[in-house]
PDB file of C-alpha atoms in Angstrom:
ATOM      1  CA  UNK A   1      12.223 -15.303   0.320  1.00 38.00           C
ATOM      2  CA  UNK A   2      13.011 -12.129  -2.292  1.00 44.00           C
ATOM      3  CA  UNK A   3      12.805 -12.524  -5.403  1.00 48.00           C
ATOM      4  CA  UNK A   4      16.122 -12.306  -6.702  1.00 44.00           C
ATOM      5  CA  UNK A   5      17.097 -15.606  -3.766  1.00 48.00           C
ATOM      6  CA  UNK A   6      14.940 -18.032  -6.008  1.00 49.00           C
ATOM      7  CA  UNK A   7      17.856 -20.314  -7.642  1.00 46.00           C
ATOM      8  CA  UNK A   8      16.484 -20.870 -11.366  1.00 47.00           C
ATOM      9  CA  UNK A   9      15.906 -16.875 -12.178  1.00 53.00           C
ATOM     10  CA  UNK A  10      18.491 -15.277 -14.523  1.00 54.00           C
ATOM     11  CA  UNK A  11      21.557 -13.534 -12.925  1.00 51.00           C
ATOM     12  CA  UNK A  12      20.691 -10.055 -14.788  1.00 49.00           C
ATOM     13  CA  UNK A  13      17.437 -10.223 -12.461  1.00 52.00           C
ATOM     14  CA  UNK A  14      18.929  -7.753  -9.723  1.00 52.00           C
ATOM     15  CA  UNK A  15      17.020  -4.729  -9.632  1.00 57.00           C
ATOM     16  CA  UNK A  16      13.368  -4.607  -8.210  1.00 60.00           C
ATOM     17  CA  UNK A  17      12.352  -3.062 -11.491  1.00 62.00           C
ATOM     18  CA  UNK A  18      13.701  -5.682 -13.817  1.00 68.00           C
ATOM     19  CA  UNK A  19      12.347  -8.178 -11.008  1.00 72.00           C
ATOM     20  CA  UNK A  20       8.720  -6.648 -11.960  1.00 75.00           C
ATOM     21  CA  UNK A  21       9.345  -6.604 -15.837  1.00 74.00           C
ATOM     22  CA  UNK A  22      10.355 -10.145 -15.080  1.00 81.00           C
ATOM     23  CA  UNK A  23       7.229 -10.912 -13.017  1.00 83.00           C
ATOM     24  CA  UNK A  24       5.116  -9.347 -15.654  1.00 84.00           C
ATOM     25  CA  UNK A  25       6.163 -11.398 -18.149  1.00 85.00           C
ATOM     26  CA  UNK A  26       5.693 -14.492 -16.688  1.00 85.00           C
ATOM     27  CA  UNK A  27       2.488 -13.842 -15.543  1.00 86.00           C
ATOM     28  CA  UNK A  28       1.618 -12.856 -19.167  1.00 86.00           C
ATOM     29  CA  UNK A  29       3.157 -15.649 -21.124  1.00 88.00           C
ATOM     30  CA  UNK A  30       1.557 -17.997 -18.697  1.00 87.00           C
ATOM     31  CA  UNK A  31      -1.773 -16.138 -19.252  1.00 86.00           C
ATOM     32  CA  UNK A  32      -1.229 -15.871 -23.171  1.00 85.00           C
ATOM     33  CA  UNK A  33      -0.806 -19.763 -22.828  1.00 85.00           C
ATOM     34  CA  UNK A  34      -4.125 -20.758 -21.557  1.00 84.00           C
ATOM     35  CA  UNK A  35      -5.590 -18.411 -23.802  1.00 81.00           C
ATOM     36  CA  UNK A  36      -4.728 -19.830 -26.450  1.00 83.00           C
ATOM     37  CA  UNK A  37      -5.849 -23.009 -25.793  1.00 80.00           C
ATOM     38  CA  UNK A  38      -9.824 -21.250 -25.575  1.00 80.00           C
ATOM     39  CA  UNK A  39     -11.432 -19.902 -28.418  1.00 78.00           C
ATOM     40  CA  UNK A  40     -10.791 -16.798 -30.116  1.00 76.00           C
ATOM     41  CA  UNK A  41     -12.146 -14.217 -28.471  1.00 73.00           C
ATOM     42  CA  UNK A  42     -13.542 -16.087 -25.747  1.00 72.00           C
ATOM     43  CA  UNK A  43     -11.977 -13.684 -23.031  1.00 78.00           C
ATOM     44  CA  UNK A  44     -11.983 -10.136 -23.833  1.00 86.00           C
ATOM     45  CA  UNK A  45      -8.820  -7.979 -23.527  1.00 85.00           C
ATOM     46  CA  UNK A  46      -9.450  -6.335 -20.711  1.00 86.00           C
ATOM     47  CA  UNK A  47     -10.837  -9.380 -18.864  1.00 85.00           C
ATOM     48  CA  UNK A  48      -7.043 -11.588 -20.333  1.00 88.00           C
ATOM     49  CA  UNK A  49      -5.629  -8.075 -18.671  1.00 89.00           C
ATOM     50  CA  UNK A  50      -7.210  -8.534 -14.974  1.00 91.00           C
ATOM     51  CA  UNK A  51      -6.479 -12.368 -15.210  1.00 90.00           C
ATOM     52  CA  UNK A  52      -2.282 -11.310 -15.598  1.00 91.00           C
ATOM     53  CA  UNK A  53      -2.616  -8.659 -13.274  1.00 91.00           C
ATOM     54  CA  UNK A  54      -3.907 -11.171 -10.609  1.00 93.00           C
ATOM     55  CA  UNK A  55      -1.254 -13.954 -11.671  1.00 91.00           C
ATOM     56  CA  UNK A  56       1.311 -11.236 -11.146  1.00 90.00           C
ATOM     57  CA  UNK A  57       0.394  -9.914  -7.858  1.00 89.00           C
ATOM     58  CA  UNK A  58       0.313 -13.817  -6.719  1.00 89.00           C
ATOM     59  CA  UNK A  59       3.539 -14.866  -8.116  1.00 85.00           C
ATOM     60  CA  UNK A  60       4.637 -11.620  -5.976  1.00 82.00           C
ATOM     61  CA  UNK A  61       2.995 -12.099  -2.934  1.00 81.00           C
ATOM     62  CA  UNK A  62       4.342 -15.911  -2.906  1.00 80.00           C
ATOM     63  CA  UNK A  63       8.202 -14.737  -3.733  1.00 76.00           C
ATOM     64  CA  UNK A  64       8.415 -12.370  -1.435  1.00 70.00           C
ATOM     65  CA  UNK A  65       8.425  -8.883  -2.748  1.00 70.00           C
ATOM     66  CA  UNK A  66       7.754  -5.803  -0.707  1.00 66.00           C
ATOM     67  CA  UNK A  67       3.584  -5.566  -0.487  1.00 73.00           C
ATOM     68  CA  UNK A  68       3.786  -1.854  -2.195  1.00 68.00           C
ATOM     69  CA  UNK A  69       4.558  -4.367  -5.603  1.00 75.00           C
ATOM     70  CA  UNK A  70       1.678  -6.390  -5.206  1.00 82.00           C
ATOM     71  CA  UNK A  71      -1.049  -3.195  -6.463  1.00 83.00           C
ATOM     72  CA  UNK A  72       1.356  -2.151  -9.262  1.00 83.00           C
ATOM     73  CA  UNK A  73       1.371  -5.576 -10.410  1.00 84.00           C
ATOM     74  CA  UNK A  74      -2.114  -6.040  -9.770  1.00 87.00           C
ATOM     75  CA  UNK A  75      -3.104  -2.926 -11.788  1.00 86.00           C
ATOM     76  CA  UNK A  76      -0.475  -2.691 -14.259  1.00 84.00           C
ATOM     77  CA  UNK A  77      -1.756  -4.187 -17.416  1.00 86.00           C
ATOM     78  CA  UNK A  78      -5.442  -3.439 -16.628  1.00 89.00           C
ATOM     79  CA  UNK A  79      -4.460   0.548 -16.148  1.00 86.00           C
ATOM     80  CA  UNK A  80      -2.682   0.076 -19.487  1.00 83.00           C
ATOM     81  CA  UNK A  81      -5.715  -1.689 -21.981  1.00 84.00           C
ATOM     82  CA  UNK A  82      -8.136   1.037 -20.313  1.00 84.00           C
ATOM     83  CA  UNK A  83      -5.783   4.154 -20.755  1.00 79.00           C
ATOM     84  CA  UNK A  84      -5.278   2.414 -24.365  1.00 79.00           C
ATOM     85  CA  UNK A  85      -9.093   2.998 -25.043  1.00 80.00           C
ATOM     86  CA  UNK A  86      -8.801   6.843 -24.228  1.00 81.00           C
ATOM     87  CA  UNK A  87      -7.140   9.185 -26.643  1.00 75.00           C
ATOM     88  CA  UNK A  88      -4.821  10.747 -24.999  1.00 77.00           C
ATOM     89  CA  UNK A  89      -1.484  11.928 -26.921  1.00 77.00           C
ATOM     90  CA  UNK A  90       1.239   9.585 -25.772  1.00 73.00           C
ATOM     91  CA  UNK A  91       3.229  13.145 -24.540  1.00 76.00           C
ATOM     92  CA  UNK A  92       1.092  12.779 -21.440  1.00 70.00           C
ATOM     93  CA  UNK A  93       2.347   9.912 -20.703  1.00 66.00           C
ATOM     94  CA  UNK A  94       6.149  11.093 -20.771  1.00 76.00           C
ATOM     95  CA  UNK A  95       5.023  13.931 -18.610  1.00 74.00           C
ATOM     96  CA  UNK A  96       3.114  11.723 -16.057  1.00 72.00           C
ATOM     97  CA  UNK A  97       6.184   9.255 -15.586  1.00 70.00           C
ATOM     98  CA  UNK A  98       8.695  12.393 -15.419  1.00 66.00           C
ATOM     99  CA  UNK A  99       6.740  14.056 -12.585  1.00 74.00           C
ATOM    100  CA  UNK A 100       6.439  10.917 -10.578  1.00 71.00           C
ATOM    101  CA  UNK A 101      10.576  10.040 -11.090  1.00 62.00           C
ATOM    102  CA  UNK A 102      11.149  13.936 -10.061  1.00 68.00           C
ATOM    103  CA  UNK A 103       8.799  13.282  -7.066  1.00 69.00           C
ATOM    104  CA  UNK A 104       9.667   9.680  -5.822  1.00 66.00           C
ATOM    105  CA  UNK A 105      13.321   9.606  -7.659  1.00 63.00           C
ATOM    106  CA  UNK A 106      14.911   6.176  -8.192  1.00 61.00           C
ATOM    107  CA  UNK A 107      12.405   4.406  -5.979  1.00 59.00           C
ATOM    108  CA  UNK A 108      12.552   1.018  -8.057  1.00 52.00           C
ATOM    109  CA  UNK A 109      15.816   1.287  -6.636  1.00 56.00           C
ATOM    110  CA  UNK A 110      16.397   2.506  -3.175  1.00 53.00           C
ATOM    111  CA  UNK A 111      13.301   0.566  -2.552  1.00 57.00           C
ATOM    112  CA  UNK A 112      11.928   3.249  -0.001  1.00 62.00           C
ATOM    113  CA  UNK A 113       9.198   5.210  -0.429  1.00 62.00           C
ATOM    114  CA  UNK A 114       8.079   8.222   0.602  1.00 65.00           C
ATOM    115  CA  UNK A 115       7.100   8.587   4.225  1.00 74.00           C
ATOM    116  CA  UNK A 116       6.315  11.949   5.593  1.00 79.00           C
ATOM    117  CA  UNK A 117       7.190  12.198   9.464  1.00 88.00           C
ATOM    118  CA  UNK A 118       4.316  13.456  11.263  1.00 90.00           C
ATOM    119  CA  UNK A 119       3.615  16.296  14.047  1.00 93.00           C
ATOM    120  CA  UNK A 120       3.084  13.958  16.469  1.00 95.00           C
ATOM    121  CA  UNK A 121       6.280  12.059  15.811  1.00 95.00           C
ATOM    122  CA  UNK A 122       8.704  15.188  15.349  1.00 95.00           C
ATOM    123  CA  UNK A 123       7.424  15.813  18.741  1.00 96.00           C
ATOM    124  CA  UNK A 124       8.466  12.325  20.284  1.00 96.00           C
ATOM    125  CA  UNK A 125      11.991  12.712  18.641  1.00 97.00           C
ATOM    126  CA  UNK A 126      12.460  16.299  19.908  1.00 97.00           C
ATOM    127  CA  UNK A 127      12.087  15.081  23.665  1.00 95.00           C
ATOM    128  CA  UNK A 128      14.840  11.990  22.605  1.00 95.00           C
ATOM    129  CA  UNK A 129      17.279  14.709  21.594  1.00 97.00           C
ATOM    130  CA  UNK A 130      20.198  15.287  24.167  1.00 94.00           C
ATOM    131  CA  UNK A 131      19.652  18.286  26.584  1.00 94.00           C
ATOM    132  CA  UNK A 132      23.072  19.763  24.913  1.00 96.00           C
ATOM    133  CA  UNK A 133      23.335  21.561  21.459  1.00 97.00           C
ATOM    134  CA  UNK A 134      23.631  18.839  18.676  1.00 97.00           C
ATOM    135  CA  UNK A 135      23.899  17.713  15.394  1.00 98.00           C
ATOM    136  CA  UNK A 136      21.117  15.656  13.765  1.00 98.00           C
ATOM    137  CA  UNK A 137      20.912  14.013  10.232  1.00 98.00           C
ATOM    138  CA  UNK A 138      17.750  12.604   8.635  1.00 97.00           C
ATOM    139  CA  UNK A 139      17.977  10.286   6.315  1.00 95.00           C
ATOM    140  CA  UNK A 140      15.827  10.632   3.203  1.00 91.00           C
ATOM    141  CA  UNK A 141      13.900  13.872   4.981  1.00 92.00           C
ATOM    142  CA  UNK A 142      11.441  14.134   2.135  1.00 90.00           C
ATOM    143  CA  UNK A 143      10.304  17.650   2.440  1.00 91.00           C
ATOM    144  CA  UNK A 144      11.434  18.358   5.306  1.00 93.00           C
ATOM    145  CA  UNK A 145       8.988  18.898   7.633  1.00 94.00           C
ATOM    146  CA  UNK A 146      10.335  17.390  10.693  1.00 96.00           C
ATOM    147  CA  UNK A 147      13.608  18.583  10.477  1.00 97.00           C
ATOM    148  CA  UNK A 148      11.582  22.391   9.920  1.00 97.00           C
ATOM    149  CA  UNK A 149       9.654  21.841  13.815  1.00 97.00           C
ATOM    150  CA  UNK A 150      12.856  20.109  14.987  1.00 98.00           C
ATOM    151  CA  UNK A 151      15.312  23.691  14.165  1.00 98.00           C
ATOM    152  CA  UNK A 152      12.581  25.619  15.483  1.00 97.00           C
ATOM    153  CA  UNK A 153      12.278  24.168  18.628  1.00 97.00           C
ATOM    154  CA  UNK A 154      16.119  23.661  18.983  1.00 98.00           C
ATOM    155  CA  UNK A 155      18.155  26.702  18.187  1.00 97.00           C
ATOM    156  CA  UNK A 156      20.948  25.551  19.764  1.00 97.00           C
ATOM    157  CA  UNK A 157      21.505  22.896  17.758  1.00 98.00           C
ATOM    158  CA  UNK A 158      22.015  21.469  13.931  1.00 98.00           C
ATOM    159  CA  UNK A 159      20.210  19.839  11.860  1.00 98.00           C
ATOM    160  CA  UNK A 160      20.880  18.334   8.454  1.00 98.00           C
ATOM    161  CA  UNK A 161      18.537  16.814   6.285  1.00 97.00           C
ATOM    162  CA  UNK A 162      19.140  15.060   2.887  1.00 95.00           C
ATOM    163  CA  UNK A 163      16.515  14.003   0.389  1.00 93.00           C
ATOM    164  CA  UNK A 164      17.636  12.204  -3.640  1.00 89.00           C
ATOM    165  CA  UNK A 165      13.952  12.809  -4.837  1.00 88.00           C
ATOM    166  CA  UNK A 166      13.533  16.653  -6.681  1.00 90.00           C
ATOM    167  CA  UNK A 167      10.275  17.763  -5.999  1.00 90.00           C
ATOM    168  CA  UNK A 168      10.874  17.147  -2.263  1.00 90.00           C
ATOM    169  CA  UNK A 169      14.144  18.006  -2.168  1.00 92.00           C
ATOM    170  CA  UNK A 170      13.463  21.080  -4.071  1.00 93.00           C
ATOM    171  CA  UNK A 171      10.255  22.310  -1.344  1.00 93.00           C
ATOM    172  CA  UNK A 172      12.794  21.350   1.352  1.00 93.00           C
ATOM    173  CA  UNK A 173      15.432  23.350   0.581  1.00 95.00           C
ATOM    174  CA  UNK A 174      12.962  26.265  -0.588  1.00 96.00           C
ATOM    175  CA  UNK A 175      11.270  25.985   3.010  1.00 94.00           C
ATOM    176  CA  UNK A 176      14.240  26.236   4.565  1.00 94.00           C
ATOM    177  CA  UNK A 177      15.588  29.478   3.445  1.00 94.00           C
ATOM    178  CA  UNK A 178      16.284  31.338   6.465  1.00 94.00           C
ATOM    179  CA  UNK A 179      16.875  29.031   8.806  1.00 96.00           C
ATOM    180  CA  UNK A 180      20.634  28.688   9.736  1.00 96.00           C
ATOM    181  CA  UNK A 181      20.578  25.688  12.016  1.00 98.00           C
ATOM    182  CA  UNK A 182      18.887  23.497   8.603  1.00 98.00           C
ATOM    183  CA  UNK A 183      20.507  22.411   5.999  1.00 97.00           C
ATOM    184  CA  UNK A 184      17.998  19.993   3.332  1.00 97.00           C
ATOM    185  CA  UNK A 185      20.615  18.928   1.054  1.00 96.00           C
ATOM    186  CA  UNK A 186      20.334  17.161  -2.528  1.00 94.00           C
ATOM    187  CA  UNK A 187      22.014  13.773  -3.026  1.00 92.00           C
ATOM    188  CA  UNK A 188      22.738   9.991  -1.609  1.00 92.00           C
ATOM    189  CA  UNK A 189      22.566   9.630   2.201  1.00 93.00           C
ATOM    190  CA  UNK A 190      24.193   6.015   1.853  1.00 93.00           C
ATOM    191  CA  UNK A 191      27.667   8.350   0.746  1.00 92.00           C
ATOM    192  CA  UNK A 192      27.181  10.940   3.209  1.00 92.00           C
ATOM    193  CA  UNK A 193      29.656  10.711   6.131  1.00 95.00           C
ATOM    194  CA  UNK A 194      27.612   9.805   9.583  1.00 97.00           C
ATOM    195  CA  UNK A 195      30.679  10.465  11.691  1.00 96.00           C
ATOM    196  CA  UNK A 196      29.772  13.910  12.999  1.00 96.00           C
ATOM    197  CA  UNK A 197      26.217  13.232  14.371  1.00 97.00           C
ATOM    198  CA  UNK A 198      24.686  12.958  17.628  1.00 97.00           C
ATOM    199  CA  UNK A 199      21.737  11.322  16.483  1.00 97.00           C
ATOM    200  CA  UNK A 200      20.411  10.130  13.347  1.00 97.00           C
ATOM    201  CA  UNK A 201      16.833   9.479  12.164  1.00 97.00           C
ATOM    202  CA  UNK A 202      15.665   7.293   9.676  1.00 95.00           C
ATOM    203  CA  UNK A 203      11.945   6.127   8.221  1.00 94.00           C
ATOM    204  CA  UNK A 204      12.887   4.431   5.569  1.00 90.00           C
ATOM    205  CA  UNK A 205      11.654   0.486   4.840  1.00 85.00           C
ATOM    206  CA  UNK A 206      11.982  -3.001   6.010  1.00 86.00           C
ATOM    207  CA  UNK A 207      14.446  -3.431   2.989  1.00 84.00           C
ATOM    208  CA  UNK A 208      17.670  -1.262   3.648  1.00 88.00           C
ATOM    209  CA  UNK A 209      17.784  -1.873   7.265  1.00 91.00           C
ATOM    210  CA  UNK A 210      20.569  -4.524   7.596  1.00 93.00           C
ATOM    211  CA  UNK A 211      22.697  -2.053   5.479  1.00 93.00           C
ATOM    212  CA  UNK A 212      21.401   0.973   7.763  1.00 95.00           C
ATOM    213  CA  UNK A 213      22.959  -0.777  10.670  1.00 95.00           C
ATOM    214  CA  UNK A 214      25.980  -2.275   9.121  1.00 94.00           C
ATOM    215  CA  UNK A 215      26.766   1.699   7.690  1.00 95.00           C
ATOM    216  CA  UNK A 216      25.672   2.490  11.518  1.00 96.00           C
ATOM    217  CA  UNK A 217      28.261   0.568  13.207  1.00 94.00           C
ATOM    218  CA  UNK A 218      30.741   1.537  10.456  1.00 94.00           C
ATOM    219  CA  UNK A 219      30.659   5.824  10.868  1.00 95.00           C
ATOM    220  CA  UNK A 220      28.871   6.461  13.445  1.00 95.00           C
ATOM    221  CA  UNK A 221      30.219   7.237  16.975  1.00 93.00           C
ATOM    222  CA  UNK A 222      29.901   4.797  19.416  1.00 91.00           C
ATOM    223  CA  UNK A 223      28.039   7.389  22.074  1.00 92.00           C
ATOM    224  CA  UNK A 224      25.326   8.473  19.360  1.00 95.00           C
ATOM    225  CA  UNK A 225      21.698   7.125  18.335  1.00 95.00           C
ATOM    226  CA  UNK A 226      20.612   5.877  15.320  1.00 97.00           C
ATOM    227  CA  UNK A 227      16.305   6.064  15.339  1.00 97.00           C
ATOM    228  CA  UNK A 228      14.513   4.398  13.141  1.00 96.00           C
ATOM    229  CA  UNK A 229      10.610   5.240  12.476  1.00 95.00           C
ATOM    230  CA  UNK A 230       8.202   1.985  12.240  1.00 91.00           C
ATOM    231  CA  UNK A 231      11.032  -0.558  10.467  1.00 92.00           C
ATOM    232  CA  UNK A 232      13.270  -2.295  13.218  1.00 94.00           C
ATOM    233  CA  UNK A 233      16.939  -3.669  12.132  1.00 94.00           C
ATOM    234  CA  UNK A 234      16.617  -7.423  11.964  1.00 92.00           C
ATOM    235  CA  UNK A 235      18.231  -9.357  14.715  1.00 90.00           C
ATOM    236  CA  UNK A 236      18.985  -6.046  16.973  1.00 92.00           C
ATOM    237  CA  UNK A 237      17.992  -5.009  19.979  1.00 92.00           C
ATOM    238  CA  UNK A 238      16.687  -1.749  20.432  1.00 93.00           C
ATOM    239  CA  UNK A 239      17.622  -0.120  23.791  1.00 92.00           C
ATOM    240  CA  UNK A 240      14.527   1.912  23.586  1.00 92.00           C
ATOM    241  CA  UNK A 241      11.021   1.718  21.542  1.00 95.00           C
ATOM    242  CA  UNK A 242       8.969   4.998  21.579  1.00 95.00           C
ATOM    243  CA  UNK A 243       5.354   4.363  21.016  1.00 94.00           C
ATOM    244  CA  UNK A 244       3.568   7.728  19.448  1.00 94.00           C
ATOM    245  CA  UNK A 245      -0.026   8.430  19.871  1.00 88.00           C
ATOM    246  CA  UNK A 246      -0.656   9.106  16.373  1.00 88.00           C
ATOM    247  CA  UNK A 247      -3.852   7.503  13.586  1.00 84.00           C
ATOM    248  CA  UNK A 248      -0.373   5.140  12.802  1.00 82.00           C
ATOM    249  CA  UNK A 249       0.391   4.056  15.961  1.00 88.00           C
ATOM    250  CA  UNK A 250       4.119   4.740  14.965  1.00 92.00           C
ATOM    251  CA  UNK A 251       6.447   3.087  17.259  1.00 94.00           C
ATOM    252  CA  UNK A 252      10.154   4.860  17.371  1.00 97.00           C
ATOM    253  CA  UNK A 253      13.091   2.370  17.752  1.00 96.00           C
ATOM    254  CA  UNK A 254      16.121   3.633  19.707  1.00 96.00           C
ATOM    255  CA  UNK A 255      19.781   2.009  18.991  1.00 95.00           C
ATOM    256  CA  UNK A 256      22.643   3.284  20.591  1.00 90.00           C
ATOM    257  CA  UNK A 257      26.603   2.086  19.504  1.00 79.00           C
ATOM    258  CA  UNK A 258      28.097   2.116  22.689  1.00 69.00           C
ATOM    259  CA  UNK A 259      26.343  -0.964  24.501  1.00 56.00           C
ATOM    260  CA  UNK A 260      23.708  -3.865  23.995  1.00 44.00           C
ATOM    261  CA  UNK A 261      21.638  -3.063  27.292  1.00 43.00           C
ATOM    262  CA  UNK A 262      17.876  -1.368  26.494  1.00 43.00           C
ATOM    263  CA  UNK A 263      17.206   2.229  27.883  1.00 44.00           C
ATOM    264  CA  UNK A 264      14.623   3.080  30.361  1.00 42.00           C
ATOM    265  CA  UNK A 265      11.747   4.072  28.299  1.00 42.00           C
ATOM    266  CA  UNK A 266      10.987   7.441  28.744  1.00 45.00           C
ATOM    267  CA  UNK A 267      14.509   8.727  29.230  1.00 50.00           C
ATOM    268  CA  UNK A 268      15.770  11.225  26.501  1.00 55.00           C
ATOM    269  CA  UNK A 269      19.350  10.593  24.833  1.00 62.00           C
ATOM    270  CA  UNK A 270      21.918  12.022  27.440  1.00 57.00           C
TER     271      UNK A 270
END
């Protein structure tokens, strides 16, 4: 069950990030209350600090919330009475938080991370890819990478990444100068037409993939693949799953529009 299912929370509690202030705060008050009842002083800061942080990481491992929350809840308040104790000028700080939102972007958000495709992998898509010239989107392409060893190997065809965090975005694009079948592009892939692809990759998370599909079946044509890396769409049946001898074990799933029957494994998209 997510967190924002569970009947009695507020209905402002929406967003994953005011789901976590929301956490925090309950794990705190909660914590604040039995400390009171003690003696003064009988548990130090830091130790009142790890107590909340492990109260918070078990409120949201019970409700639900994607695992990367359960460290960041865990460490939150602990992180924040040690880097209290240093002297460090509170600019720092600023700068810290605005390099991670210019490298991760709205993450608290989009609730997707960011997973780099490896060498291995870009190699299992390129034999999916149709025989024929092309066009390819990925979907949140980072920096790029794949898309770089997919337009190498494929002249003949087009490929189109797009990417909403800066930094990656930004070594993408740089990257890519030169290349005229690659395009990284800046912006939202959820408002970016999928009509005129033949195939379109996605490693993404277990979150957005009901909405992957449902935008899927929406744009895309009914003759073209939509491949996810790791995260399967609930409830669907892929018509082919790519296993890829990499340290991940990273297993490809295959959908196709036109049909419900699975794909000979080993068969590349016609």
């Amino acid at each position: 069950m997510l967190l924002k299912e569970i009947p009695f929370l507020p209905s402002f509690v929406r967003s994953p990030l005011r789901q976590a202030f929301f956490v925090q705060g309950l794990a705190g008050g909660l914590v604040a209350g039995g400390l009171w009842l003690l003696p003064e002083g009988a548990v130090p800061l830091l130790g009142a600090a790890v107590l909340q942080g492990i109260v918070a990481a078990l409120f949201s491992r019970y409700w639900g919330v994607p695992r990367w929350w359960h460290g960041i809840h865990l460490f939150f308040l602990p992180a924040a009475v040690l880097l209290g104790r240093l002297a460090i000028a509170p600019g720092w700080y600023l700068a810290a938080f605005f390099l991670l939102w210019l490298t991760y972007g709205r993450t608290d958000r989009s609730q997707v991370p960011l997973y780099l495709s490896n060498a291995r992998t870009a190699q299992a898509v390129l034999q999916l890819l149709p025989a024929r010239p092309c066009r390819v989107l990925d979907l949140g392409c980072g920096q790029g990478g794949l898309l770089r060893r997919l337009a190498r190997a494929r002249p003949d065809s087009t490929f189109v990444g797009i990417e909403h965090a800066v930094l990656p975005w930004l070594w993408g694009w740089l990257t890519s100068i030169g290349m005229r079948n690659l395009q990284i592009r800046y912006g939202d892939f959820w408002r970016e037409s999928w009509a005129s692809y033949d195939v379109i990759y996605a490693f993404l998370s277990p979150v957005p993939m009901p909405r992957l599909w449902q935008q899927a079946r929406l744009q895309m044509r009914p003759t073209a693949w939509l491949v996810s890396n790791t995260f399967a769409i609930p409830e669907v049946f892929p018509h082919q799953v790519v296993e890829v001898a990499d340290h991940r074990a990273t297993r490809l799933y295959c959908y196709r529009l036109a049909s419900s029957s699975p794909a000979a494994a080993g068969m590349h998209f016609p």
